[in-house]
PDB file of C-alpha atoms and ligand atoms in Angstrom:
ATOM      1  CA  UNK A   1      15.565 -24.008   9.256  1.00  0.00           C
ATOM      2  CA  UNK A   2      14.225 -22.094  12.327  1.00  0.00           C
ATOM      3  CA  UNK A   3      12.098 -18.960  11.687  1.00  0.00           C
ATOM      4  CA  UNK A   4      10.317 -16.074  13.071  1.00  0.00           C
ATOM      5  CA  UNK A   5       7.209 -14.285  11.177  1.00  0.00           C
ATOM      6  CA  UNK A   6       5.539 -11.037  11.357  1.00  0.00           C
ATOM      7  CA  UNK A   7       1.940 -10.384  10.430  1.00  0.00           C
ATOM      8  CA  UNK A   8       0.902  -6.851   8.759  1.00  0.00           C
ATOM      9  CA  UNK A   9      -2.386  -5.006   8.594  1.00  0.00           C
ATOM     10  CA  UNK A  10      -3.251  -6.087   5.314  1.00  0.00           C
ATOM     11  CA  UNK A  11      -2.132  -9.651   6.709  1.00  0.00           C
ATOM     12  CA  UNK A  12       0.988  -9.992   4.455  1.00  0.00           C
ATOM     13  CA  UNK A  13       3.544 -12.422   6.549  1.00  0.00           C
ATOM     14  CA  UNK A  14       7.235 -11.456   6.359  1.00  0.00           C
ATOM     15  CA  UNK A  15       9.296 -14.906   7.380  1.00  0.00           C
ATOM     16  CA  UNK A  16      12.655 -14.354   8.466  1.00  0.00           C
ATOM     17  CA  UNK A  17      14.896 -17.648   8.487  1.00  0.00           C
ATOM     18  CA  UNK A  18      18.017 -18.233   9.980  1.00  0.00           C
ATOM     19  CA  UNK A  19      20.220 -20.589   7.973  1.00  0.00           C
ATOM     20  CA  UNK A  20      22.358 -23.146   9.289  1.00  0.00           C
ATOM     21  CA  UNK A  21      25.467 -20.899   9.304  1.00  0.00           C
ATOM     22  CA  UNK A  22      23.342 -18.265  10.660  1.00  0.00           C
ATOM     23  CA  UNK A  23      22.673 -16.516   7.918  1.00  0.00           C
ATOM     24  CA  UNK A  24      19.256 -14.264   7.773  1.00  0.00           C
ATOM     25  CA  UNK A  25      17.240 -14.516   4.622  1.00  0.00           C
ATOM     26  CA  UNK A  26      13.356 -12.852   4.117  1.00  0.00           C
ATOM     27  CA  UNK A  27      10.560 -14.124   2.424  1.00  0.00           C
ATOM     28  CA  UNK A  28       7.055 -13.020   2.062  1.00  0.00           C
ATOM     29  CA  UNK A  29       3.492 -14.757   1.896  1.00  0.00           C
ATOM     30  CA  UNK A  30       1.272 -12.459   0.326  1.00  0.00           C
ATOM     31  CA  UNK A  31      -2.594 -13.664   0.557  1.00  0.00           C
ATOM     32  CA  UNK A  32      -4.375 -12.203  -2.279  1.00  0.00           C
ATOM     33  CA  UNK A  33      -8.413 -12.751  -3.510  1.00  0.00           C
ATOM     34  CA  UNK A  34      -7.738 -14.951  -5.927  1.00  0.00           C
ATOM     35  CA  UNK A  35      -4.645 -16.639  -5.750  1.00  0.00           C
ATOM     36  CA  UNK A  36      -1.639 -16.838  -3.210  1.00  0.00           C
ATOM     37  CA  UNK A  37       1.790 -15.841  -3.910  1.00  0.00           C
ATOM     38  CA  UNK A  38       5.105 -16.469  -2.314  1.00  0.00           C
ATOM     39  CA  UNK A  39       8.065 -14.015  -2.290  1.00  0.00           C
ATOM     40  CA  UNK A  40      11.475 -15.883  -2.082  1.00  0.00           C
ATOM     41  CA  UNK A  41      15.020 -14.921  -1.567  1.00  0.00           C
ATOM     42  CA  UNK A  42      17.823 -16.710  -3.602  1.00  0.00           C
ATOM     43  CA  UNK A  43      20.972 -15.116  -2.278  1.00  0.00           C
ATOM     44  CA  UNK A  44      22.068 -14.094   1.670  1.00  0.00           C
ATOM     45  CA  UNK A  45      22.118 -10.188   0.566  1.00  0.00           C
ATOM     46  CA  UNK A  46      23.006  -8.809  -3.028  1.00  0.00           C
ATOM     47  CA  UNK A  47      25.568  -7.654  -4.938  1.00  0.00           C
ATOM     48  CA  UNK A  48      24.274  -5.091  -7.163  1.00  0.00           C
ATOM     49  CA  UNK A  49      23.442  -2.534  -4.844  1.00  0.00           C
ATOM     50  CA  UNK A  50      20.821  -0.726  -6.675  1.00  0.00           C
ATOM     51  CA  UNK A  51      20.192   2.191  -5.358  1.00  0.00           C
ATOM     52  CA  UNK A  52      16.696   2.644  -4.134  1.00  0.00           C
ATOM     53  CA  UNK A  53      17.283  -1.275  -2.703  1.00  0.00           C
ATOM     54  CA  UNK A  54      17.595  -2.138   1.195  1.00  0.00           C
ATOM     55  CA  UNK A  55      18.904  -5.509   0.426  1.00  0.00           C
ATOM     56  CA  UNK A  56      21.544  -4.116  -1.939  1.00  0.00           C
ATOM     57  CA  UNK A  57      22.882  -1.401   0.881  1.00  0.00           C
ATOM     58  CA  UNK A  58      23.874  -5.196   2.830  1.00  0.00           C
ATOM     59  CA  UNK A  59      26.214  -6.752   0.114  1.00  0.00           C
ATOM     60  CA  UNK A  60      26.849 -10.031  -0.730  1.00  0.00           C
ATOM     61  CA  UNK A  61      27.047 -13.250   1.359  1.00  0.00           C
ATOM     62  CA  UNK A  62      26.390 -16.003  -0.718  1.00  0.00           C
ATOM     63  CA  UNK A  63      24.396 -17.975  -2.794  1.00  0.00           C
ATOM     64  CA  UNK A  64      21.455 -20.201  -1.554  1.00  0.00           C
ATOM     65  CA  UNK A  65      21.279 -23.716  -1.814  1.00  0.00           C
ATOM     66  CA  UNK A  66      18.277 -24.876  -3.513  1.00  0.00           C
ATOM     67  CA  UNK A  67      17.488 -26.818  -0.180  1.00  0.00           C
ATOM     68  CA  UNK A  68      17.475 -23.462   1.527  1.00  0.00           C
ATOM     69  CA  UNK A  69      15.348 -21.908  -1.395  1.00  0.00           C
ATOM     70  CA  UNK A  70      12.926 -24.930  -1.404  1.00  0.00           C
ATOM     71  CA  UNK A  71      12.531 -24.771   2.731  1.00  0.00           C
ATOM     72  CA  UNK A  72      11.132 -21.170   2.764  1.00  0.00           C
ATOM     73  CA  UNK A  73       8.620 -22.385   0.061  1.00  0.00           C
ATOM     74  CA  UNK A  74       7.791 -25.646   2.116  1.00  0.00           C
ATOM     75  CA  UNK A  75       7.755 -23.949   5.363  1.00  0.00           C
ATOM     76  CA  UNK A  76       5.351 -21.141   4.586  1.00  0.00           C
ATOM     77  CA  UNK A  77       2.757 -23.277   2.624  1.00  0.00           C
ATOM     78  CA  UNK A  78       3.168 -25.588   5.974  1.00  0.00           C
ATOM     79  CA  UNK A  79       2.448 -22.387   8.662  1.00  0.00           C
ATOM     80  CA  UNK A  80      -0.068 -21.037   6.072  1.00  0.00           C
ATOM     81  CA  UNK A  81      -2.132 -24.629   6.199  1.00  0.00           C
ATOM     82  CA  UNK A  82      -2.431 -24.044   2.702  1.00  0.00           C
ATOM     83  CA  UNK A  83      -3.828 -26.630   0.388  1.00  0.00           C
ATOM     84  CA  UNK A  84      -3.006 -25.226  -2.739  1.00  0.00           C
ATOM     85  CA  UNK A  85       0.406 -24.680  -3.764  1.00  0.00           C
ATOM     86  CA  UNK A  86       0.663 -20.911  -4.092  1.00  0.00           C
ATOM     87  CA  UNK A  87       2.446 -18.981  -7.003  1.00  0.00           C
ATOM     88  CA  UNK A  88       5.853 -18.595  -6.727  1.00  0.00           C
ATOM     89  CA  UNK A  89       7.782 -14.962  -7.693  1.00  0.00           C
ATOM     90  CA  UNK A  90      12.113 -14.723  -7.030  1.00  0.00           C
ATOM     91  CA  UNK A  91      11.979 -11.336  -6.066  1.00  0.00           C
ATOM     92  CA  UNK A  92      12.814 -11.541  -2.313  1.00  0.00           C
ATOM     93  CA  UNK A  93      16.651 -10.800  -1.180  1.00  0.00           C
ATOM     94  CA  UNK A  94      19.392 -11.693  -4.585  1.00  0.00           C
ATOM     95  CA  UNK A  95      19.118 -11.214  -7.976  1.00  0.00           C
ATOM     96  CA  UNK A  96      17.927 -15.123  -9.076  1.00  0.00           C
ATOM     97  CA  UNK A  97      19.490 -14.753 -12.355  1.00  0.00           C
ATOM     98  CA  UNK A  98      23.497 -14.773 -10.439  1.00  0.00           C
ATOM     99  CA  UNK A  99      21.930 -18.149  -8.509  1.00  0.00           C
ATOM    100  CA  UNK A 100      20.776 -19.810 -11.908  1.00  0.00           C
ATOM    101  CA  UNK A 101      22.109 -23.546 -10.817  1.00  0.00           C
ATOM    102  CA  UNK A 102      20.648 -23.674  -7.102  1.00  0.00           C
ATOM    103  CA  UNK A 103      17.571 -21.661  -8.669  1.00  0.00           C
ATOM    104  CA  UNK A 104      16.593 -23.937 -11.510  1.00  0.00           C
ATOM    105  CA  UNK A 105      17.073 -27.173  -9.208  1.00  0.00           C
ATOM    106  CA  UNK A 106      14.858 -25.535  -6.841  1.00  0.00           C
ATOM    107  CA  UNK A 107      12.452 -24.453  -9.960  1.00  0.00           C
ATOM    108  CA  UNK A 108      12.212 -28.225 -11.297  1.00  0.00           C
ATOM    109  CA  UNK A 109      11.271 -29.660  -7.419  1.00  0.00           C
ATOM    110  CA  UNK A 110       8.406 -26.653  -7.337  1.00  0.00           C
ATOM    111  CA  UNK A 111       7.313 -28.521 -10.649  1.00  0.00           C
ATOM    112  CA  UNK A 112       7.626 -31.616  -9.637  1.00  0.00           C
ATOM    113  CA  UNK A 113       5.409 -31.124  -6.474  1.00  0.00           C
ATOM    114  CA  UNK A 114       3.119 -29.579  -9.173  1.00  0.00           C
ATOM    115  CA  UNK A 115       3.523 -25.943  -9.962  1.00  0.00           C
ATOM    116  CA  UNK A 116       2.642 -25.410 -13.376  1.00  0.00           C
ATOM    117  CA  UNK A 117       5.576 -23.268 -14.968  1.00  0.00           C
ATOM    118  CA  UNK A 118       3.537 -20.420 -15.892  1.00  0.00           C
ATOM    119  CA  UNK A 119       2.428 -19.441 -12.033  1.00  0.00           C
ATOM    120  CA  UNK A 120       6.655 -19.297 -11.420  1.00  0.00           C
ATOM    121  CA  UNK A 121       8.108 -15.859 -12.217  1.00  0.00           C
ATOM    122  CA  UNK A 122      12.071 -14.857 -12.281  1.00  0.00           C
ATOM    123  CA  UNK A 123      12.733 -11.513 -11.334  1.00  0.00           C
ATOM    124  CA  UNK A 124      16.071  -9.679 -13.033  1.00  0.00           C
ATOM    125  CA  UNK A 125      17.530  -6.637 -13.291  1.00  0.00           C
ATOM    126  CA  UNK A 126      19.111  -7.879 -16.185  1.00  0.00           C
ATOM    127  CA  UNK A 127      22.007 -10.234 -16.226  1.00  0.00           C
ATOM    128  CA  UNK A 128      22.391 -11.466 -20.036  1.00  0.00           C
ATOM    129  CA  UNK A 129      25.128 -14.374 -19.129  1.00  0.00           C
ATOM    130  CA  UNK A 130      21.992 -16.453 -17.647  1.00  0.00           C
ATOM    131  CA  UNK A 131      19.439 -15.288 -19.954  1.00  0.00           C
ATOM    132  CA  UNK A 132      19.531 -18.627 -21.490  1.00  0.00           C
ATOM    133  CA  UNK A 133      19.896 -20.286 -18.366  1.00  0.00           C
ATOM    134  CA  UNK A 134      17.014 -18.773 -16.625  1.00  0.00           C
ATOM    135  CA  UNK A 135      14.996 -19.298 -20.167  1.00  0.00           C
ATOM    136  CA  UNK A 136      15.558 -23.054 -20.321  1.00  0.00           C
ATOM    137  CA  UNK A 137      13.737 -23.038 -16.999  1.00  0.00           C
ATOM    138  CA  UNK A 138      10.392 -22.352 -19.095  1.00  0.00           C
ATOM    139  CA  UNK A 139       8.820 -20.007 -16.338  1.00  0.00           C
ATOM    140  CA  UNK A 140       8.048 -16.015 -16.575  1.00  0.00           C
ATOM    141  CA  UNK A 141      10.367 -13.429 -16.490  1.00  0.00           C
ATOM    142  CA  UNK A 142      10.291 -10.126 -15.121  1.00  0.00           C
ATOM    143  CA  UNK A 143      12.506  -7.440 -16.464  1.00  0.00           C
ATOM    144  CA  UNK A 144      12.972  -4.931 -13.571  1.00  0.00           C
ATOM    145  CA  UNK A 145      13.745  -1.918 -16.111  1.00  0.00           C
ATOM    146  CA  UNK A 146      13.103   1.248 -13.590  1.00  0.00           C
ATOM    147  CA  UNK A 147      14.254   3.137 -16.018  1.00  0.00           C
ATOM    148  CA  UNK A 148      13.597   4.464 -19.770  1.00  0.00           C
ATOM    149  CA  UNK A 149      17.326   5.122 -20.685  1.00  0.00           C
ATOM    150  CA  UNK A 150      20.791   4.191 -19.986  1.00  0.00           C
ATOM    151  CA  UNK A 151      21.232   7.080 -18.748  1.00  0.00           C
ATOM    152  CA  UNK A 152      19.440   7.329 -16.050  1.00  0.00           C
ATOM    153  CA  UNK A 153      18.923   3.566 -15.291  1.00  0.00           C
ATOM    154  CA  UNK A 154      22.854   3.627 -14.898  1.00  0.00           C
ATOM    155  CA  UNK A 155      22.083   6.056 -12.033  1.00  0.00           C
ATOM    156  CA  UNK A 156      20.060   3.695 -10.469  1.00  0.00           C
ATOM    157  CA  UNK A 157      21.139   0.264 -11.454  1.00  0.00           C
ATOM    158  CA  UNK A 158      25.368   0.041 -11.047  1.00  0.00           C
ATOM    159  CA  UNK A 159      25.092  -3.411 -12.898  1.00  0.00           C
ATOM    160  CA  UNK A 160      23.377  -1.498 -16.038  1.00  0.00           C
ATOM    161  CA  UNK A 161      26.699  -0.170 -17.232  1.00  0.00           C
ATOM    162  CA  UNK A 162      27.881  -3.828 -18.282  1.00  0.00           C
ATOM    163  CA  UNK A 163      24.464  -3.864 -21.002  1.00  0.00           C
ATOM    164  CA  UNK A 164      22.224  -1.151 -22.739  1.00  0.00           C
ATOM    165  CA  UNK A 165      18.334  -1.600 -22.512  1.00  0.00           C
ATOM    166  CA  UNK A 166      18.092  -2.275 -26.151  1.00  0.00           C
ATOM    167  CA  UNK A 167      20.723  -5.403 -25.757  1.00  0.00           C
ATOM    168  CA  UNK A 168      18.445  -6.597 -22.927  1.00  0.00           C
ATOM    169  CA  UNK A 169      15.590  -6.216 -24.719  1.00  0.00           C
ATOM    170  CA  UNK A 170      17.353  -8.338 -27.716  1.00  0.00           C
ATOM    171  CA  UNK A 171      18.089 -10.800 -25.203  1.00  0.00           C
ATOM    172  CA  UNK A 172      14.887 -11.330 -23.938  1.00  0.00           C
ATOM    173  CA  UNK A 173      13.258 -11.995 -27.620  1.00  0.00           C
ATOM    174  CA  UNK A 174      16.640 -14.364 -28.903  1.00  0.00           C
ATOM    175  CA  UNK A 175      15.127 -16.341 -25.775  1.00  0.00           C
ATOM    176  CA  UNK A 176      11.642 -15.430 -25.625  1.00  0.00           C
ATOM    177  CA  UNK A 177      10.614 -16.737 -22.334  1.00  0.00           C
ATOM    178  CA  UNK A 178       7.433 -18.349 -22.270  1.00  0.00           C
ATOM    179  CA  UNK A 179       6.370 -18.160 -25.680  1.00  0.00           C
ATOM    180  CA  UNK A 180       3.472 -15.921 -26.850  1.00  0.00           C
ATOM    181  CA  UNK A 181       3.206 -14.900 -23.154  1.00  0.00           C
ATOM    182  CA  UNK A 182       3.795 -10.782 -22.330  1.00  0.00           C
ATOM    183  CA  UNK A 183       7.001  -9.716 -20.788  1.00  0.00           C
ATOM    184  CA  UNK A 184       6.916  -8.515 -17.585  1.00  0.00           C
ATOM    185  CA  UNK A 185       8.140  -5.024 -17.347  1.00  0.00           C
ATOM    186  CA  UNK A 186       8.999  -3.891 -13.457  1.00  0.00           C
ATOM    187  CA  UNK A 187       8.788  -0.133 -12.883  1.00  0.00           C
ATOM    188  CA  UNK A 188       9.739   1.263  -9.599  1.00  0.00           C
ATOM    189  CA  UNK A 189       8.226   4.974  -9.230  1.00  0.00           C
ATOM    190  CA  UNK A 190      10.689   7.390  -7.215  1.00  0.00           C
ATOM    191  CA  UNK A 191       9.460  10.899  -6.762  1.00  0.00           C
ATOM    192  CA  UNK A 192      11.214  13.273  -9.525  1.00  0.00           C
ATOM    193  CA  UNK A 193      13.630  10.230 -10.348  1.00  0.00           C
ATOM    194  CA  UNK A 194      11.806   8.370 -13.178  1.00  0.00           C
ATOM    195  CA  UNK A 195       8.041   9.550 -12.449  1.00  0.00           C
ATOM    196  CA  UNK A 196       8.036  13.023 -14.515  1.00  0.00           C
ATOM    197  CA  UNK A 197       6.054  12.676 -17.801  1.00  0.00           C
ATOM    198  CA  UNK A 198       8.811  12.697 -20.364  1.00  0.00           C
ATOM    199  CA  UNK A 199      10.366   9.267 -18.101  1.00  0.00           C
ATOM    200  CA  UNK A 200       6.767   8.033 -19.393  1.00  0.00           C
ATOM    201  CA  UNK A 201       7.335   9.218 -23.170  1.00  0.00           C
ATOM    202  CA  UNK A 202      10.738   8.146 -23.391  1.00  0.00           C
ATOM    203  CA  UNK A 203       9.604   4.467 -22.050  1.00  0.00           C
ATOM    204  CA  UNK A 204       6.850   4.147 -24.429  1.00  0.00           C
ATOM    205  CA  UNK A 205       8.905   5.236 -27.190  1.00  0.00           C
ATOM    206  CA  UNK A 206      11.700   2.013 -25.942  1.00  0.00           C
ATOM    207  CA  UNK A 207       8.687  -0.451 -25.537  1.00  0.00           C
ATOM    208  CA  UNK A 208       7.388   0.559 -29.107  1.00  0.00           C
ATOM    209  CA  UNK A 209      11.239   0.052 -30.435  1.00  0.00           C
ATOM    210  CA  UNK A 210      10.719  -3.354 -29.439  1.00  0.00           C
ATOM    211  CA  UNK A 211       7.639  -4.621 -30.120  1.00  0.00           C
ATOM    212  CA  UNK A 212       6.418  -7.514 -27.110  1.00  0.00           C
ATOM    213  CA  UNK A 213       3.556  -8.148 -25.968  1.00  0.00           C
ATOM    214  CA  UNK A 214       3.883  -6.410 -22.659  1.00  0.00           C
ATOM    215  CA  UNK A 215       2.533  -6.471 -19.026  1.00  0.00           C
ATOM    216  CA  UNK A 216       3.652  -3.017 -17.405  1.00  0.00           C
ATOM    217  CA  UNK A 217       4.313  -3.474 -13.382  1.00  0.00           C
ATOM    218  CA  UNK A 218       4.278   0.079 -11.843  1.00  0.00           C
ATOM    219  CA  UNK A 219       5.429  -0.434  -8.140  1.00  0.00           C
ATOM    220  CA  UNK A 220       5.267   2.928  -5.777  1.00  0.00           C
ATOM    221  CA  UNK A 221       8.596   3.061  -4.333  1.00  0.00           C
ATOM    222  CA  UNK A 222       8.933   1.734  -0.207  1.00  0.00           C
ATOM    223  CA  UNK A 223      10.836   4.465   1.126  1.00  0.00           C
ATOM    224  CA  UNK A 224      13.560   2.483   4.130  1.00  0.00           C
ATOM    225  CA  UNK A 225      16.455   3.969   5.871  1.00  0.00           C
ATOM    226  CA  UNK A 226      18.807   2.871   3.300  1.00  0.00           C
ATOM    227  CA  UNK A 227      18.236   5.589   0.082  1.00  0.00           C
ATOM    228  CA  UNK A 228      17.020   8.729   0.131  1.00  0.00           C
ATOM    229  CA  UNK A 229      13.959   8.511  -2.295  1.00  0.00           C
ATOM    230  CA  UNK A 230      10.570   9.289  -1.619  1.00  0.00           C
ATOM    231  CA  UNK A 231       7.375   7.662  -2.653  1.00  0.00           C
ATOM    232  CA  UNK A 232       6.519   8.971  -6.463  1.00  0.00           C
ATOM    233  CA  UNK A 233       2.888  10.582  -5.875  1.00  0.00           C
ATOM    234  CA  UNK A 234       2.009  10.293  -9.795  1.00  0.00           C
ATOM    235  CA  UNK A 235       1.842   6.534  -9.815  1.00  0.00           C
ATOM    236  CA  UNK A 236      -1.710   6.709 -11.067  1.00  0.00           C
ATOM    237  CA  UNK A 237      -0.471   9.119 -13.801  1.00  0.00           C
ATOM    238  CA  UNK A 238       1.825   7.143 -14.769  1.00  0.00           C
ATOM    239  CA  UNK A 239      -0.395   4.153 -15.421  1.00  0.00           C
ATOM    240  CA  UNK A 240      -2.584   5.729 -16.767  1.00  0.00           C
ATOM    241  CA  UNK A 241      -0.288   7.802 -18.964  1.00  0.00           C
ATOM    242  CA  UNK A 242       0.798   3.900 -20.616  1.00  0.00           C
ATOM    243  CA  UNK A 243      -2.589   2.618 -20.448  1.00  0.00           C
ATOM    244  CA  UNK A 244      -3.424   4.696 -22.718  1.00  0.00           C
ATOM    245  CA  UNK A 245      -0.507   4.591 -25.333  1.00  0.00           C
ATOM    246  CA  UNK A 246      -2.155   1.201 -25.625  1.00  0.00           C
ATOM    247  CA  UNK A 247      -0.039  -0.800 -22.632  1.00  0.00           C
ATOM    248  CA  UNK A 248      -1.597  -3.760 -20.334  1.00  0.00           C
ATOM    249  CA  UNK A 249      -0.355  -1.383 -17.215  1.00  0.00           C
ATOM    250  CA  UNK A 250      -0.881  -2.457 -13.676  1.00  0.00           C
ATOM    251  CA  UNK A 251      -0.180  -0.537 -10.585  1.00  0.00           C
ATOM    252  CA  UNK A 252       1.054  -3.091  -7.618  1.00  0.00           C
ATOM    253  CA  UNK A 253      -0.478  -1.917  -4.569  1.00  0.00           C
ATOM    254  CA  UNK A 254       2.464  -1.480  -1.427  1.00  0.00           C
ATOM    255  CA  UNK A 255       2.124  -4.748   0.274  1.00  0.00           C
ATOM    256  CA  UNK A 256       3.448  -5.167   3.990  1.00  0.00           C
ATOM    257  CA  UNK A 257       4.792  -1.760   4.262  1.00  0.00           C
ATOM    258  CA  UNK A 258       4.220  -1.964   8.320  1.00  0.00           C
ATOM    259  CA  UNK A 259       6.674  -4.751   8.680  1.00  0.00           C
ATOM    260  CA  UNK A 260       8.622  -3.945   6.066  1.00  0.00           C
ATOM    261  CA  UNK A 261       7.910  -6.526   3.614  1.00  0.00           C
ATOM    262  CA  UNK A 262       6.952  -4.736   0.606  1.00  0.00           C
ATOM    263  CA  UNK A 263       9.380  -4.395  -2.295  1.00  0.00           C
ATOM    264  CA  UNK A 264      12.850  -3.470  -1.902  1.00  0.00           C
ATOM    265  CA  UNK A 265      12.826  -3.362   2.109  1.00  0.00           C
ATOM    266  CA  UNK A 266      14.132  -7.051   2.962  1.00  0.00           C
ATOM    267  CA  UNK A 267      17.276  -6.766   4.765  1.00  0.00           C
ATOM    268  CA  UNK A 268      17.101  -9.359   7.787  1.00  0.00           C
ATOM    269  CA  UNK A 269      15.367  -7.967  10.343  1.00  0.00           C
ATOM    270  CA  UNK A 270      18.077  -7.844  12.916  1.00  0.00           C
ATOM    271  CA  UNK A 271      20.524  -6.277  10.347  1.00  0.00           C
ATOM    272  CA  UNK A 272      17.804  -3.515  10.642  1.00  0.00           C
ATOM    273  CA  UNK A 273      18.137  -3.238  13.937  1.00  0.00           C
ATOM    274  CA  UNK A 274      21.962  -3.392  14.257  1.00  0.00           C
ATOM    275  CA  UNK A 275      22.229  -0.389  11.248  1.00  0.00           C
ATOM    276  CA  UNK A 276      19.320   1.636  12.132  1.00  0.00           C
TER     277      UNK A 276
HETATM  278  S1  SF4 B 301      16.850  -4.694  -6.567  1.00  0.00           S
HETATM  279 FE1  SF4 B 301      17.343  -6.883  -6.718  1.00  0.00          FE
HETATM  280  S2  SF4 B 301      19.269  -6.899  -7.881  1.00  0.00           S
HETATM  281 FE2  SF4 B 301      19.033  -4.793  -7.119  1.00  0.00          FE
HETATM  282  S3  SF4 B 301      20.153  -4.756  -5.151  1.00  0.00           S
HETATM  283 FE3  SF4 B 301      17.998  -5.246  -4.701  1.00  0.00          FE
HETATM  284  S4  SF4 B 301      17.941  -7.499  -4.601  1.00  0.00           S
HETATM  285 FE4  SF4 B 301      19.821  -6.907  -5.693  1.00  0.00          FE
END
């Protein structure tokens, strides 16, 4: 698979790929102090179309093969000269959870090669069918919530009117993912969407319905020319709004904004080019 790269300020490394039928996927090698990480797409576009999501405003191609998901692994850790295997997270372009077969073949090679389970981490908005799929795979899971009711999470997440929060919370303890590890809760902050603080009591009050140990993932939304959201400027609030109803709460720092590699703003970048 041919590729180009792009490097950002804070040395992040977007990858774009071009598949075989010519096909553009993203992925993303983010250096950190202590370990490495690798961003990687599982679908050619998305389906659900979330609405603060520059991958979802493409639509749907099709799935990945797990060759295709293992080669933008393979080649990064190559280009990178890297000598140990860096941590793995499915939150590039696709929701994983719709690619569970090509996914979990791809999930068992990472193994294989020697990724322990617990440094792989399956990103989902929430798609209950392949809960027990994706929990079979033994890794983490991330639960991108975004939202403290149906209400509003309906708003922002179309695929949210086939399940409430509480059934996806149920889900996630009938198949508790890695047991006695937290769940992963992903938080997007959009200013006056879901930042105000009554968003912050009414999430509290669905993370003490359902009692997990928790990791809270605030992540400042990446504003791109496909939503009209801005950046929420109370993301330190916020943490420190759950930090102190007693939450593990961690606020992801905007990685690769310049090229836009940073969350929600993979679209292929010649797609940006032709759209924008
Ligand atoms: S946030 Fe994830 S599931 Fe939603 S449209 Fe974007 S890639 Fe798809």
């Amino acid at each position: 698979m041919e590729y180009t790269k792009q490097i950002a300020a804070d040395q992040t490394v977007k990858y774009l790929f071009f598949t075989s039928d010519k096909s553009r996927i993203e992925a993303v090698f983010i250096p950190q102090k202590r370990t490495q990480v690798i961003c990687l797409s599982s679908q050619v576009g998305c389906a659900l179309k979330c609405s603060f999501c520059a991958t979802g405003a493409l639509g749907f191609k099709r799935n990945l093969t797990h060759e295709e998901i293992i080669l933008q692994y393979d080649l990064i850790v190559q280009d990178q000269g890297l000598k140990e295997l860096p941590n793995i997270v499915f939150m590039g372009m696709g929701e994983p959870l719709l690619n569970m077969q090509e996914v979990s073949k791809a999930i068992t090679y990472f193994h294989k090669k020697g990724l322990a389970k617990k440094k792989m981490t399956l990103s989902t908005v929430g798609i209950l069918h392949a809960f027990e799929a994706a929990s079979k795979t033994g890794v983490n899971l991330a639960l991108s919530l975004h939202a403290p009711t149906d209400d509003l999470r309906r708003k922002l997440i179309p695929l949210a009117q086939q399940s409430t929060i509480d059934e996806l919370f149920q889900a996630c303890s009938v198949f508790s993912f890695r047991k006695h590890k937290p769940l992963m809760i992903e938080y997007v902050l959009i200013k006056g969407v879901n930042d105000q603080e009554e968003h912050m009591d009414q999430l509290i009050h669905v993370l003490r319905k359902h009692p997990f140990p928790y990791v809270i993932n605030f992540i400042p939304y990446n504003p791109h020319a496909f939503a009209h959201f801005l950046r929420s400027e109370r993301a330190q609030f916020c943490k420190e709004y759950l930090l102190r109803a007693g939450f593990k709460t961690f606020l992801r720092e905007p990685r690769g904004e310049d090229i836009s590699a940073a969350c929600g703003m993979l679209v292929g970048t010649s797609q940006l080019h032709i759209l924008s």
